[in-house]
């Protein structure tokens, strides 16, 4: 689709949708049978990861863009990405759904970089359309288009308006909705770090948290998904003293296609952009176990067994003796 026709479609959206149609009753959606479940792993995990890395290289020109290609301010982008993540948490969508939503959003604005600077309702409409398309790709149950507009969006749109925007996104992306995400690598990398499987759940969960934090930063747009996955799983491993010495050089040997220099660059971005406002993590301090001799235990037991006045809690938080309360009633 040419940029001129893309611009015409935007003009058509602007002219055809008056303010009266922004909030209106609308139709529903359908949930497709197809789901590109990248998180599942076949029996031969190594072969599967090699295939993903090969597909990642093939899709590199389609699925990614650079920060300098963004025609919108980073703060504006972060605002709409934050809204997508809030809706993802609200409905409990898969992490991949959020990733695809942001991926479609970035690819669309990169392809339309010759359009006038976008802001306001077009970006809100784009966010809803991208989230809807991603949910149709990955979720079993997809809310209707009106119900998808939760968590205080700046603008709300009719279903027909969102459907037209979906068609525009599909046309600009040439209907190529497949994308390799960092999440599909995490189980494999976690087992490389901990073959016993004892800490793999912690490693993958912690890595997903860091990946979600990278969504808002434009600096990660040029990073390959496998590098983001390797860098975040290494940060997760550093939280466990047992694996704190595992480095990017070790990660390079996990499979062909990983390069320590790229992983280290991604790690540096995480330190600068994701952890820039976080205080340095303090080591966990476990409380000391107190050893009490038998005499003190006996004295404590005697105190606990001795009669003591009963207390009731007043609504204002002041303790009163039960006898005082009885006298007050009398």
PDB file of C-alpha atoms in Angstrom:
ATOM      1  CA  UNK A   1       0.000   0.000   0.000  1.00  0.00           C
ATOM      2  CA  UNK A   2       1.443   3.352  -1.006  1.00  0.00           C
ATOM      3  CA  UNK A   3       1.932   6.168   1.446  1.00  0.00           C
ATOM      4  CA  UNK A   4      -0.355   8.420  -0.554  1.00  0.00           C
ATOM      5  CA  UNK A   5      -3.210   5.919  -0.352  1.00  0.00           C
ATOM      6  CA  UNK A   6      -2.476   5.501   3.349  1.00  0.00           C
ATOM      7  CA  UNK A   7      -2.803   9.244   3.779  1.00  0.00           C
ATOM      8  CA  UNK A   8      -6.073   9.185   1.853  1.00  0.00           C
ATOM      9  CA  UNK A   9      -7.419   6.512   4.187  1.00  0.00           C
ATOM     10  CA  UNK A  10      -6.560   8.648   7.191  1.00  0.00           C
ATOM     11  CA  UNK A  11      -8.308  11.595   5.594  1.00  0.00           C
ATOM     12  CA  UNK A  12     -11.312   9.403   4.944  1.00  0.00           C
ATOM     13  CA  UNK A  13     -11.405   8.359   8.578  1.00  0.00           C
ATOM     14  CA  UNK A  14     -11.213  11.966   9.668  1.00  0.00           C
ATOM     15  CA  UNK A  15     -13.914  13.199   7.296  1.00  0.00           C
ATOM     16  CA  UNK A  16     -16.250  10.251   7.547  1.00  0.00           C
ATOM     17  CA  UNK A  17     -16.334  10.058  11.328  1.00  0.00           C
ATOM     18  CA  UNK A  18     -17.879  13.061  12.971  1.00  0.00           C
ATOM     19  CA  UNK A  19     -17.630  13.683  16.681  1.00  0.00           C
ATOM     20  CA  UNK A  20     -21.140  12.279  17.109  1.00  0.00           C
ATOM     21  CA  UNK A  21     -19.913   8.843  16.057  1.00  0.00           C
ATOM     22  CA  UNK A  22     -17.035   8.647  18.499  1.00  0.00           C
ATOM     23  CA  UNK A  23     -19.252   7.170  21.224  1.00  0.00           C
ATOM     24  CA  UNK A  24     -22.003   4.946  19.922  1.00  0.00           C
ATOM     25  CA  UNK A  25     -23.397   1.426  20.078  1.00  0.00           C
ATOM     26  CA  UNK A  26     -21.512  -1.072  17.969  1.00  0.00           C
ATOM     27  CA  UNK A  27     -21.301  -4.662  16.904  1.00  0.00           C
ATOM     28  CA  UNK A  28     -19.215  -7.531  18.124  1.00  0.00           C
ATOM     29  CA  UNK A  29     -16.197  -9.482  17.049  1.00  0.00           C
ATOM     30  CA  UNK A  30     -15.342 -13.072  16.360  1.00  0.00           C
ATOM     31  CA  UNK A  31     -12.667 -15.260  17.885  1.00  0.00           C
ATOM     32  CA  UNK A  32     -10.582 -17.137  15.306  1.00  0.00           C
ATOM     33  CA  UNK A  33      -9.562 -20.746  15.550  1.00  0.00           C
ATOM     34  CA  UNK A  34      -5.988 -20.011  14.606  1.00  0.00           C
ATOM     35  CA  UNK A  35      -3.491 -19.081  17.308  1.00  0.00           C
ATOM     36  CA  UNK A  36       0.231 -18.661  16.747  1.00  0.00           C
ATOM     37  CA  UNK A  37       1.247 -20.013  20.138  1.00  0.00           C
ATOM     38  CA  UNK A  38       4.962 -19.248  20.221  1.00  0.00           C
ATOM     39  CA  UNK A  39       5.222 -20.077  23.936  1.00  0.00           C
ATOM     40  CA  UNK A  40       4.673 -23.802  23.409  1.00  0.00           C
ATOM     41  CA  UNK A  41       7.691 -25.985  22.762  1.00  0.00           C
ATOM     42  CA  UNK A  42       7.844 -29.283  20.876  1.00  0.00           C
ATOM     43  CA  UNK A  43       9.905 -32.226  22.097  1.00  0.00           C
ATOM     44  CA  UNK A  44      12.975 -31.110  20.218  1.00  0.00           C
ATOM     45  CA  UNK A  45      13.391 -27.701  21.827  1.00  0.00           C
ATOM     46  CA  UNK A  46      16.811 -26.958  20.341  1.00  0.00           C
ATOM     47  CA  UNK A  47      15.560 -27.527  16.801  1.00  0.00           C
ATOM     48  CA  UNK A  48      12.530 -25.348  17.514  1.00  0.00           C
ATOM     49  CA  UNK A  49      14.687 -22.485  18.820  1.00  0.00           C
ATOM     50  CA  UNK A  50      16.962 -22.730  15.784  1.00  0.00           C
ATOM     51  CA  UNK A  51      13.916 -22.442  13.552  1.00  0.00           C
ATOM     52  CA  UNK A  52      12.709 -19.402  15.482  1.00  0.00           C
ATOM     53  CA  UNK A  53      16.084 -17.706  15.120  1.00  0.00           C
ATOM     54  CA  UNK A  54      16.028 -18.357  11.386  1.00  0.00           C
ATOM     55  CA  UNK A  55      12.500 -16.967  11.108  1.00  0.00           C
ATOM     56  CA  UNK A  56      13.573 -14.009  13.205  1.00  0.00           C
ATOM     57  CA  UNK A  57      16.220 -13.127  10.638  1.00  0.00           C
ATOM     58  CA  UNK A  58      13.718 -13.520   7.792  1.00  0.00           C
ATOM     59  CA  UNK A  59      11.186 -11.276   9.525  1.00  0.00           C
ATOM     60  CA  UNK A  60      13.735  -8.701  10.681  1.00  0.00           C
ATOM     61  CA  UNK A  61      12.805  -6.186   8.004  1.00  0.00           C
ATOM     62  CA  UNK A  62       9.099  -6.664   8.591  1.00  0.00           C
ATOM     63  CA  UNK A  63       8.692  -6.940  12.346  1.00  0.00           C
ATOM     64  CA  UNK A  64      11.021  -4.258  13.624  1.00  0.00           C
ATOM     65  CA  UNK A  65      11.790  -0.608  13.175  1.00  0.00           C
ATOM     66  CA  UNK A  66      14.189   1.886  14.661  1.00  0.00           C
ATOM     67  CA  UNK A  67      13.564   4.690  17.082  1.00  0.00           C
ATOM     68  CA  UNK A  68      14.581   7.265  14.471  1.00  0.00           C
ATOM     69  CA  UNK A  69      11.810   5.975  12.182  1.00  0.00           C
ATOM     70  CA  UNK A  70       9.120   6.934  14.698  1.00  0.00           C
ATOM     71  CA  UNK A  71       7.125   9.984  13.557  1.00  0.00           C
ATOM     72  CA  UNK A  72       5.697  10.477  17.067  1.00  0.00           C
ATOM     73  CA  UNK A  73       7.314  11.667  20.257  1.00  0.00           C
ATOM     74  CA  UNK A  74       8.614   8.978  22.591  1.00  0.00           C
ATOM     75  CA  UNK A  75       6.476  10.278  25.459  1.00  0.00           C
ATOM     76  CA  UNK A  76       3.346  10.156  23.304  1.00  0.00           C
ATOM     77  CA  UNK A  77       4.135   6.612  22.197  1.00  0.00           C
ATOM     78  CA  UNK A  78       4.778   5.563  25.809  1.00  0.00           C
ATOM     79  CA  UNK A  79       1.349   6.887  26.791  1.00  0.00           C
ATOM     80  CA  UNK A  80      -0.506   4.748  24.266  1.00  0.00           C
ATOM     81  CA  UNK A  81       1.679   1.703  24.914  1.00  0.00           C
ATOM     82  CA  UNK A  82       0.888   2.081  28.623  1.00  0.00           C
ATOM     83  CA  UNK A  83      -2.829   2.044  27.767  1.00  0.00           C
ATOM     84  CA  UNK A  84      -2.399  -1.171  25.759  1.00  0.00           C
ATOM     85  CA  UNK A  85      -0.630  -2.807  28.703  1.00  0.00           C
ATOM     86  CA  UNK A  86      -3.374  -1.729  31.107  1.00  0.00           C
ATOM     87  CA  UNK A  87      -6.042  -3.313  28.909  1.00  0.00           C
ATOM     88  CA  UNK A  88      -3.896  -6.439  28.621  1.00  0.00           C
ATOM     89  CA  UNK A  89      -3.792  -6.722  32.417  1.00  0.00           C
ATOM     90  CA  UNK A  90      -7.501  -5.852  32.742  1.00  0.00           C
ATOM     91  CA  UNK A  91      -8.589  -8.778  30.555  1.00  0.00           C
ATOM     92  CA  UNK A  92      -5.724 -11.118  31.464  1.00  0.00           C
ATOM     93  CA  UNK A  93      -4.528 -11.382  27.881  1.00  0.00           C
ATOM     94  CA  UNK A  94      -1.367 -13.321  27.125  1.00  0.00           C
ATOM     95  CA  UNK A  95       1.937 -11.419  27.130  1.00  0.00           C
ATOM     96  CA  UNK A  96       2.224 -12.176  23.426  1.00  0.00           C
ATOM     97  CA  UNK A  97      -0.999 -10.273  22.764  1.00  0.00           C
ATOM     98  CA  UNK A  98       0.479  -7.129  24.279  1.00  0.00           C
ATOM     99  CA  UNK A  99       3.732  -7.639  22.376  1.00  0.00           C
ATOM    100  CA  UNK A 100       1.941  -8.012  19.037  1.00  0.00           C
ATOM    101  CA  UNK A 101      -0.227  -4.969  19.736  1.00  0.00           C
ATOM    102  CA  UNK A 102       2.824  -2.774  20.295  1.00  0.00           C
ATOM    103  CA  UNK A 103       4.604  -4.400  17.352  1.00  0.00           C
ATOM    104  CA  UNK A 104       1.722  -3.578  14.980  1.00  0.00           C
ATOM    105  CA  UNK A 105       1.555  -0.045  16.394  1.00  0.00           C
ATOM    106  CA  UNK A 106       5.271   0.591  15.794  1.00  0.00           C
ATOM    107  CA  UNK A 107       5.327  -0.982  12.360  1.00  0.00           C
ATOM    108  CA  UNK A 108       2.331   1.052  11.244  1.00  0.00           C
ATOM    109  CA  UNK A 109       3.743   4.411  12.321  1.00  0.00           C
ATOM    110  CA  UNK A 110       7.131   3.495  10.818  1.00  0.00           C
ATOM    111  CA  UNK A 111       5.533   2.637   7.472  1.00  0.00           C
ATOM    112  CA  UNK A 112       3.595   5.903   7.552  1.00  0.00           C
ATOM    113  CA  UNK A 113       6.528   8.093   8.550  1.00  0.00           C
ATOM    114  CA  UNK A 114       5.830  10.497   5.666  1.00  0.00           C
ATOM    115  CA  UNK A 115       2.381  11.300   7.018  1.00  0.00           C
ATOM    116  CA  UNK A 116       1.818  14.475   9.059  1.00  0.00           C
ATOM    117  CA  UNK A 117       2.808  14.105  12.700  1.00  0.00           C
ATOM    118  CA  UNK A 118       0.166  11.984  14.376  1.00  0.00           C
ATOM    119  CA  UNK A 119      -1.369  12.706  17.770  1.00  0.00           C
ATOM    120  CA  UNK A 120      -4.685  12.654  19.557  1.00  0.00           C
ATOM    121  CA  UNK A 121      -7.552  10.525  18.330  1.00  0.00           C
ATOM    122  CA  UNK A 122      -5.742   8.842  15.361  1.00  0.00           C
ATOM    123  CA  UNK A 123      -3.226   7.262  17.751  1.00  0.00           C
ATOM    124  CA  UNK A 124      -5.976   6.190  20.144  1.00  0.00           C
ATOM    125  CA  UNK A 125      -7.867   4.623  17.246  1.00  0.00           C
ATOM    126  CA  UNK A 126      -4.666   2.949  16.067  1.00  0.00           C
ATOM    127  CA  UNK A 127      -4.050   1.552  19.566  1.00  0.00           C
ATOM    128  CA  UNK A 128      -7.516   0.016  19.760  1.00  0.00           C
ATOM    129  CA  UNK A 129      -7.238  -1.486  16.268  1.00  0.00           C
ATOM    130  CA  UNK A 130      -3.802  -2.991  16.938  1.00  0.00           C
ATOM    131  CA  UNK A 131      -4.938  -4.447  20.254  1.00  0.00           C
ATOM    132  CA  UNK A 132      -8.033  -5.902  18.620  1.00  0.00           C
ATOM    133  CA  UNK A 133      -6.018  -7.533  15.819  1.00  0.00           C
ATOM    134  CA  UNK A 134      -3.510  -8.990  18.279  1.00  0.00           C
ATOM    135  CA  UNK A 135      -6.289 -10.345  20.496  1.00  0.00           C
ATOM    136  CA  UNK A 136      -7.898 -12.005  17.477  1.00  0.00           C
ATOM    137  CA  UNK A 137      -4.566 -13.633  16.716  1.00  0.00           C
ATOM    138  CA  UNK A 138      -3.841 -14.958  20.201  1.00  0.00           C
ATOM    139  CA  UNK A 139      -6.877 -15.048  22.501  1.00  0.00           C
ATOM    140  CA  UNK A 140      -9.606 -17.641  22.670  1.00  0.00           C
ATOM    141  CA  UNK A 141     -12.161 -15.106  23.839  1.00  0.00           C
ATOM    142  CA  UNK A 142     -12.044 -11.584  22.444  1.00  0.00           C
ATOM    143  CA  UNK A 143     -14.190  -8.793  23.932  1.00  0.00           C
ATOM    144  CA  UNK A 144     -16.377  -6.831  21.552  1.00  0.00           C
ATOM    145  CA  UNK A 145     -14.851  -3.641  20.238  1.00  0.00           C
ATOM    146  CA  UNK A 146     -16.796  -1.409  22.615  1.00  0.00           C
ATOM    147  CA  UNK A 147     -15.802  -3.494  25.646  1.00  0.00           C
ATOM    148  CA  UNK A 148     -12.185  -3.400  24.544  1.00  0.00           C
ATOM    149  CA  UNK A 149     -12.114   0.352  25.172  1.00  0.00           C
ATOM    150  CA  UNK A 150     -11.595   0.264  28.945  1.00  0.00           C
ATOM    151  CA  UNK A 151      -9.085   1.811  31.366  1.00  0.00           C
ATOM    152  CA  UNK A 152     -10.013   5.427  30.606  1.00  0.00           C
ATOM    153  CA  UNK A 153      -9.075   5.859  26.935  1.00  0.00           C
ATOM    154  CA  UNK A 154      -8.909   9.453  25.752  1.00  0.00           C
ATOM    155  CA  UNK A 155     -11.406   8.728  22.974  1.00  0.00           C
ATOM    156  CA  UNK A 156     -13.965   5.983  22.343  1.00  0.00           C
ATOM    157  CA  UNK A 157     -15.044   4.870  18.886  1.00  0.00           C
ATOM    158  CA  UNK A 158     -17.826   3.020  17.177  1.00  0.00           C
ATOM    159  CA  UNK A 159     -17.178  -0.580  16.172  1.00  0.00           C
ATOM    160  CA  UNK A 160     -17.419   0.250  12.466  1.00  0.00           C
ATOM    161  CA  UNK A 161     -14.761   2.954  12.855  1.00  0.00           C
ATOM    162  CA  UNK A 162     -12.372   0.522  14.544  1.00  0.00           C
ATOM    163  CA  UNK A 163     -13.050  -2.117  11.881  1.00  0.00           C
ATOM    164  CA  UNK A 164     -12.119   0.334   9.147  1.00  0.00           C
ATOM    165  CA  UNK A 165      -8.941   1.162  11.031  1.00  0.00           C
ATOM    166  CA  UNK A 166      -8.175  -2.548  11.318  1.00  0.00           C
ATOM    167  CA  UNK A 167      -8.395  -2.867   7.540  1.00  0.00           C
ATOM    168  CA  UNK A 168      -6.077   0.106   7.155  1.00  0.00           C
ATOM    169  CA  UNK A 169      -3.525  -1.480   9.525  1.00  0.00           C
ATOM    170  CA  UNK A 170      -3.753  -4.800   7.685  1.00  0.00           C
ATOM    171  CA  UNK A 171      -3.206  -3.041   4.361  1.00  0.00           C
ATOM    172  CA  UNK A 172      -0.211  -1.039   5.574  1.00  0.00           C
ATOM    173  CA  UNK A 173       1.357  -4.155   7.158  1.00  0.00           C
ATOM    174  CA  UNK A 174       0.613  -6.121   3.968  1.00  0.00           C
ATOM    175  CA  UNK A 175      -1.380  -8.596   6.116  1.00  0.00           C
ATOM    176  CA  UNK A 176       1.836  -9.860   7.715  1.00  0.00           C
ATOM    177  CA  UNK A 177       0.777 -10.231  11.335  1.00  0.00           C
ATOM    178  CA  UNK A 178       3.210 -12.936  12.331  1.00  0.00           C
ATOM    179  CA  UNK A 179       6.028 -11.825  14.592  1.00  0.00           C
ATOM    180  CA  UNK A 180       8.656 -13.562  16.711  1.00  0.00           C
ATOM    181  CA  UNK A 181       8.486 -12.416  20.338  1.00  0.00           C
ATOM    182  CA  UNK A 182      11.044 -12.617  23.178  1.00  0.00           C
ATOM    183  CA  UNK A 183       8.596 -14.732  25.201  1.00  0.00           C
ATOM    184  CA  UNK A 184       9.009 -17.825  23.028  1.00  0.00           C
ATOM    185  CA  UNK A 185      12.707 -18.081  23.983  1.00  0.00           C
ATOM    186  CA  UNK A 186      12.345 -17.731  27.751  1.00  0.00           C
ATOM    187  CA  UNK A 187      11.522 -21.370  28.730  1.00  0.00           C
ATOM    188  CA  UNK A 188      14.448 -22.653  26.666  1.00  0.00           C
ATOM    189  CA  UNK A 189      16.893 -20.085  28.069  1.00  0.00           C
ATOM    190  CA  UNK A 190      15.667 -20.690  31.629  1.00  0.00           C
ATOM    191  CA  UNK A 191      16.442 -24.393  31.308  1.00  0.00           C
ATOM    192  CA  UNK A 192      19.893 -23.546  29.981  1.00  0.00           C
ATOM    193  CA  UNK A 193      20.526 -21.612  33.176  1.00  0.00           C
ATOM    194  CA  UNK A 194      18.887 -24.143  35.499  1.00  0.00           C
ATOM    195  CA  UNK A 195      18.657 -27.624  33.906  1.00  0.00           C
ATOM    196  CA  UNK A 196      17.062 -28.982  37.093  1.00  0.00           C
ATOM    197  CA  UNK A 197      14.002 -26.800  36.508  1.00  0.00           C
ATOM    198  CA  UNK A 198      13.885 -25.659  40.124  1.00  0.00           C
ATOM    199  CA  UNK A 199      14.065 -21.924  39.377  1.00  0.00           C
ATOM    200  CA  UNK A 200      12.759 -21.821  35.803  1.00  0.00           C
ATOM    201  CA  UNK A 201       9.367 -20.408  36.801  1.00  0.00           C
ATOM    202  CA  UNK A 202      11.022 -17.596  38.720  1.00  0.00           C
ATOM    203  CA  UNK A 203      13.436 -16.865  35.878  1.00  0.00           C
ATOM    204  CA  UNK A 204      10.748 -16.697  33.195  1.00  0.00           C
ATOM    205  CA  UNK A 205       8.352 -14.659  35.339  1.00  0.00           C
ATOM    206  CA  UNK A 206      11.031 -12.138  36.293  1.00  0.00           C
ATOM    207  CA  UNK A 207      12.219 -11.895  32.679  1.00  0.00           C
ATOM    208  CA  UNK A 208       8.649 -11.222  31.483  1.00  0.00           C
ATOM    209  CA  UNK A 209       8.368  -8.368  33.963  1.00  0.00           C
ATOM    210  CA  UNK A 210      11.505  -6.775  32.530  1.00  0.00           C
ATOM    211  CA  UNK A 211      10.326  -7.330  28.946  1.00  0.00           C
ATOM    212  CA  UNK A 212       7.078  -5.528  29.732  1.00  0.00           C
ATOM    213  CA  UNK A 213       9.168  -2.626  30.993  1.00  0.00           C
ATOM    214  CA  UNK A 214      10.980  -2.430  27.649  1.00  0.00           C
ATOM    215  CA  UNK A 215       7.748  -1.909  25.681  1.00  0.00           C
ATOM    216  CA  UNK A 216       7.554   1.797  26.493  1.00  0.00           C
ATOM    217  CA  UNK A 217      11.148   2.547  25.494  1.00  0.00           C
ATOM    218  CA  UNK A 218      11.893   3.314  21.846  1.00  0.00           C
ATOM    219  CA  UNK A 219      15.552   2.393  22.337  1.00  0.00           C
ATOM    220  CA  UNK A 220      14.649  -1.327  22.157  1.00  0.00           C
ATOM    221  CA  UNK A 221      13.007  -1.120  18.748  1.00  0.00           C
ATOM    222  CA  UNK A 222      16.224  -2.151  17.018  1.00  0.00           C
ATOM    223  CA  UNK A 223      16.929  -5.127  19.319  1.00  0.00           C
ATOM    224  CA  UNK A 224      16.220  -8.626  18.120  1.00  0.00           C
ATOM    225  CA  UNK A 225      13.665 -10.574  20.230  1.00  0.00           C
ATOM    226  CA  UNK A 226      16.204 -13.310  20.993  1.00  0.00           C
ATOM    227  CA  UNK A 227      18.667 -10.732  22.352  1.00  0.00           C
ATOM    228  CA  UNK A 228      15.990  -9.151  24.517  1.00  0.00           C
ATOM    229  CA  UNK A 229      15.053 -12.579  25.844  1.00  0.00           C
ATOM    230  CA  UNK A 230      18.671 -13.501  26.605  1.00  0.00           C
ATOM    231  CA  UNK A 231      19.415 -10.150  28.260  1.00  0.00           C
ATOM    232  CA  UNK A 232      16.308 -10.220  30.455  1.00  0.00           C
ATOM    233  CA  UNK A 233      16.821 -13.837  31.528  1.00  0.00           C
ATOM    234  CA  UNK A 234      20.384 -12.932  32.553  1.00  0.00           C
ATOM    235  CA  UNK A 235      19.050 -10.062  34.656  1.00  0.00           C
ATOM    236  CA  UNK A 236      16.599 -12.503  36.247  1.00  0.00           C
ATOM    237  CA  UNK A 237      19.438 -14.942  36.934  1.00  0.00           C
ATOM    238  CA  UNK A 238      21.430 -12.190  38.656  1.00  0.00           C
ATOM    239  CA  UNK A 239      18.673 -12.003  41.279  1.00  0.00           C
ATOM    240  CA  UNK A 240      19.655 -15.503  42.391  1.00  0.00           C
ATOM    241  CA  UNK A 241      23.130 -15.815  43.945  1.00  0.00           C
ATOM    242  CA  UNK A 242      23.467 -19.339  42.541  1.00  0.00           C
ATOM    243  CA  UNK A 243      23.382 -18.017  38.949  1.00  0.00           C
ATOM    244  CA  UNK A 244      24.802 -14.525  39.397  1.00  0.00           C
ATOM    245  CA  UNK A 245      28.029 -15.345  37.534  1.00  0.00           C
ATOM    246  CA  UNK A 246      26.301 -16.342  34.273  1.00  0.00           C
ATOM    247  CA  UNK A 247      27.188 -13.768  31.588  1.00  0.00           C
ATOM    248  CA  UNK A 248      26.440 -12.927  27.972  1.00  0.00           C
ATOM    249  CA  UNK A 249      29.418 -15.034  26.965  1.00  0.00           C
ATOM    250  CA  UNK A 250      27.703 -18.087  28.463  1.00  0.00           C
ATOM    251  CA  UNK A 251      24.433 -17.144  26.744  1.00  0.00           C
ATOM    252  CA  UNK A 252      26.158 -17.055  23.354  1.00  0.00           C
ATOM    253  CA  UNK A 253      26.720 -20.814  23.618  1.00  0.00           C
ATOM    254  CA  UNK A 254      23.073 -21.641  24.253  1.00  0.00           C
ATOM    255  CA  UNK A 255      22.266 -21.800  20.542  1.00  0.00           C
ATOM    256  CA  UNK A 256      23.552 -20.670  17.166  1.00  0.00           C
ATOM    257  CA  UNK A 257      22.510 -17.154  16.282  1.00  0.00           C
ATOM    258  CA  UNK A 258      23.093 -15.496  19.648  1.00  0.00           C
ATOM    259  CA  UNK A 259      25.942 -12.984  19.849  1.00  0.00           C
ATOM    260  CA  UNK A 260      27.370 -11.747  23.110  1.00  0.00           C
ATOM    261  CA  UNK A 261      27.969  -8.228  21.814  1.00  0.00           C
ATOM    262  CA  UNK A 262      24.296  -7.794  20.907  1.00  0.00           C
ATOM    263  CA  UNK A 263      23.213  -9.260  24.237  1.00  0.00           C
ATOM    264  CA  UNK A 264      25.551  -6.958  26.142  1.00  0.00           C
ATOM    265  CA  UNK A 265      24.248  -3.942  24.212  1.00  0.00           C
ATOM    266  CA  UNK A 266      20.714  -4.918  25.133  1.00  0.00           C
ATOM    267  CA  UNK A 267      21.754  -5.362  28.760  1.00  0.00           C
ATOM    268  CA  UNK A 268      23.199  -1.855  28.727  1.00  0.00           C
ATOM    269  CA  UNK A 269      19.909  -0.471  27.409  1.00  0.00           C
ATOM    270  CA  UNK A 270      18.029  -2.241  30.178  1.00  0.00           C
ATOM    271  CA  UNK A 271      20.317  -0.697  32.778  1.00  0.00           C
ATOM    272  CA  UNK A 272      19.919   2.763  31.266  1.00  0.00           C
ATOM    273  CA  UNK A 273      16.240   2.808  30.321  1.00  0.00           C
ATOM    274  CA  UNK A 274      14.411   0.200  32.389  1.00  0.00           C
ATOM    275  CA  UNK A 275      16.275   0.479  35.678  1.00  0.00           C
ATOM    276  CA  UNK A 276      17.110   4.175  35.400  1.00  0.00           C
ATOM    277  CA  UNK A 277      14.672   5.275  38.098  1.00  0.00           C
ATOM    278  CA  UNK A 278      14.784   2.169  40.220  1.00  0.00           C
ATOM    279  CA  UNK A 279      16.844   2.137  43.403  1.00  0.00           C
ATOM    280  CA  UNK A 280      19.589  -0.403  43.582  1.00  0.00           C
ATOM    281  CA  UNK A 281      18.135  -3.675  44.710  1.00  0.00           C
ATOM    282  CA  UNK A 282      19.044  -4.482  48.273  1.00  0.00           C
ATOM    283  CA  UNK A 283      20.031  -8.029  49.170  1.00  0.00           C
ATOM    284  CA  UNK A 284      17.433 -10.002  51.028  1.00  0.00           C
ATOM    285  CA  UNK A 285      18.028 -10.079  54.756  1.00  0.00           C
ATOM    286  CA  UNK A 286      16.630 -13.065  56.536  1.00  0.00           C
ATOM    287  CA  UNK A 287      15.681 -12.594  60.212  1.00  0.00           C
ATOM    288  CA  UNK A 288      17.940 -14.270  62.739  1.00  0.00           C
ATOM    289  CA  UNK A 289      16.452 -17.181  64.617  1.00  0.00           C
ATOM    290  CA  UNK A 290      16.366 -16.457  68.304  1.00  0.00           C
ATOM    291  CA  UNK A 291      17.394 -19.293  70.635  1.00  0.00           C
ATOM    292  CA  UNK A 292      15.558 -19.087  73.964  1.00  0.00           C
ATOM    293  CA  UNK A 293      16.515 -21.137  77.009  1.00  0.00           C
ATOM    294  CA  UNK A 294      14.059 -23.315  78.847  1.00  0.00           C
ATOM    295  CA  UNK A 295      13.703 -20.949  81.818  1.00  0.00           C
ATOM    296  CA  UNK A 296      12.534 -18.042  79.720  1.00  0.00           C
ATOM    297  CA  UNK A 297      10.063 -20.305  77.892  1.00  0.00           C
ATOM    298  CA  UNK A 298       8.594 -21.461  81.215  1.00  0.00           C
ATOM    299  CA  UNK A 299       8.267 -17.891  82.470  1.00  0.00           C
ATOM    300  CA  UNK A 300       6.579 -16.841  79.265  1.00  0.00           C
ATOM    301  CA  UNK A 301       4.168 -19.771  79.505  1.00  0.00           C
ATOM    302  CA  UNK A 302       3.244 -18.798  83.042  1.00  0.00           C
ATOM    303  CA  UNK A 303       2.502 -15.261  81.948  1.00  0.00           C
ATOM    304  CA  UNK A 304       0.302 -16.478  79.128  1.00  0.00           C
ATOM    305  CA  UNK A 305      -1.602 -18.859  81.421  1.00  0.00           C
ATOM    306  CA  UNK A 306      -2.261 -16.237  84.155  1.00  0.00           C
ATOM    307  CA  UNK A 307      -5.696 -14.603  84.203  1.00  0.00           C
ATOM    308  CA  UNK A 308      -5.828 -11.287  82.424  1.00  0.00           C
ATOM    309  CA  UNK A 309      -8.601  -8.799  81.711  1.00  0.00           C
ATOM    310  CA  UNK A 310     -10.321  -9.158  78.370  1.00  0.00           C
ATOM    311  CA  UNK A 311     -10.338  -6.256  75.954  1.00  0.00           C
ATOM    312  CA  UNK A 312     -12.572  -5.092  73.186  1.00  0.00           C
ATOM    313  CA  UNK A 313     -11.590  -2.805  70.353  1.00  0.00           C
ATOM    314  CA  UNK A 314     -13.495   0.434  70.031  1.00  0.00           C
ATOM    315  CA  UNK A 315     -14.320   1.738  66.594  1.00  0.00           C
ATOM    316  CA  UNK A 316     -11.860   4.602  67.112  1.00  0.00           C
ATOM    317  CA  UNK A 317      -9.022   2.167  67.823  1.00  0.00           C
ATOM    318  CA  UNK A 318      -8.845   2.625  71.661  1.00  0.00           C
ATOM    319  CA  UNK A 319      -8.709  -0.483  73.857  1.00  0.00           C
ATOM    320  CA  UNK A 320     -11.026  -0.619  76.867  1.00  0.00           C
ATOM    321  CA  UNK A 321     -11.415  -3.075  79.699  1.00  0.00           C
ATOM    322  CA  UNK A 322     -14.569  -5.187  79.487  1.00  0.00           C
ATOM    323  CA  UNK A 323     -15.583  -4.219  83.045  1.00  0.00           C
ATOM    324  CA  UNK A 324     -15.404  -0.527  82.128  1.00  0.00           C
ATOM    325  CA  UNK A 325     -17.688  -1.168  79.182  1.00  0.00           C
ATOM    326  CA  UNK A 326     -20.206  -2.985  81.416  1.00  0.00           C
ATOM    327  CA  UNK A 327     -20.231  -0.144  83.923  1.00  0.00           C
ATOM    328  CA  UNK A 328     -20.739   2.342  81.115  1.00  0.00           C
ATOM    329  CA  UNK A 329     -23.761   0.386  79.879  1.00  0.00           C
ATOM    330  CA  UNK A 330     -25.230   0.296  83.408  1.00  0.00           C
TER     331      UNK A 330
END
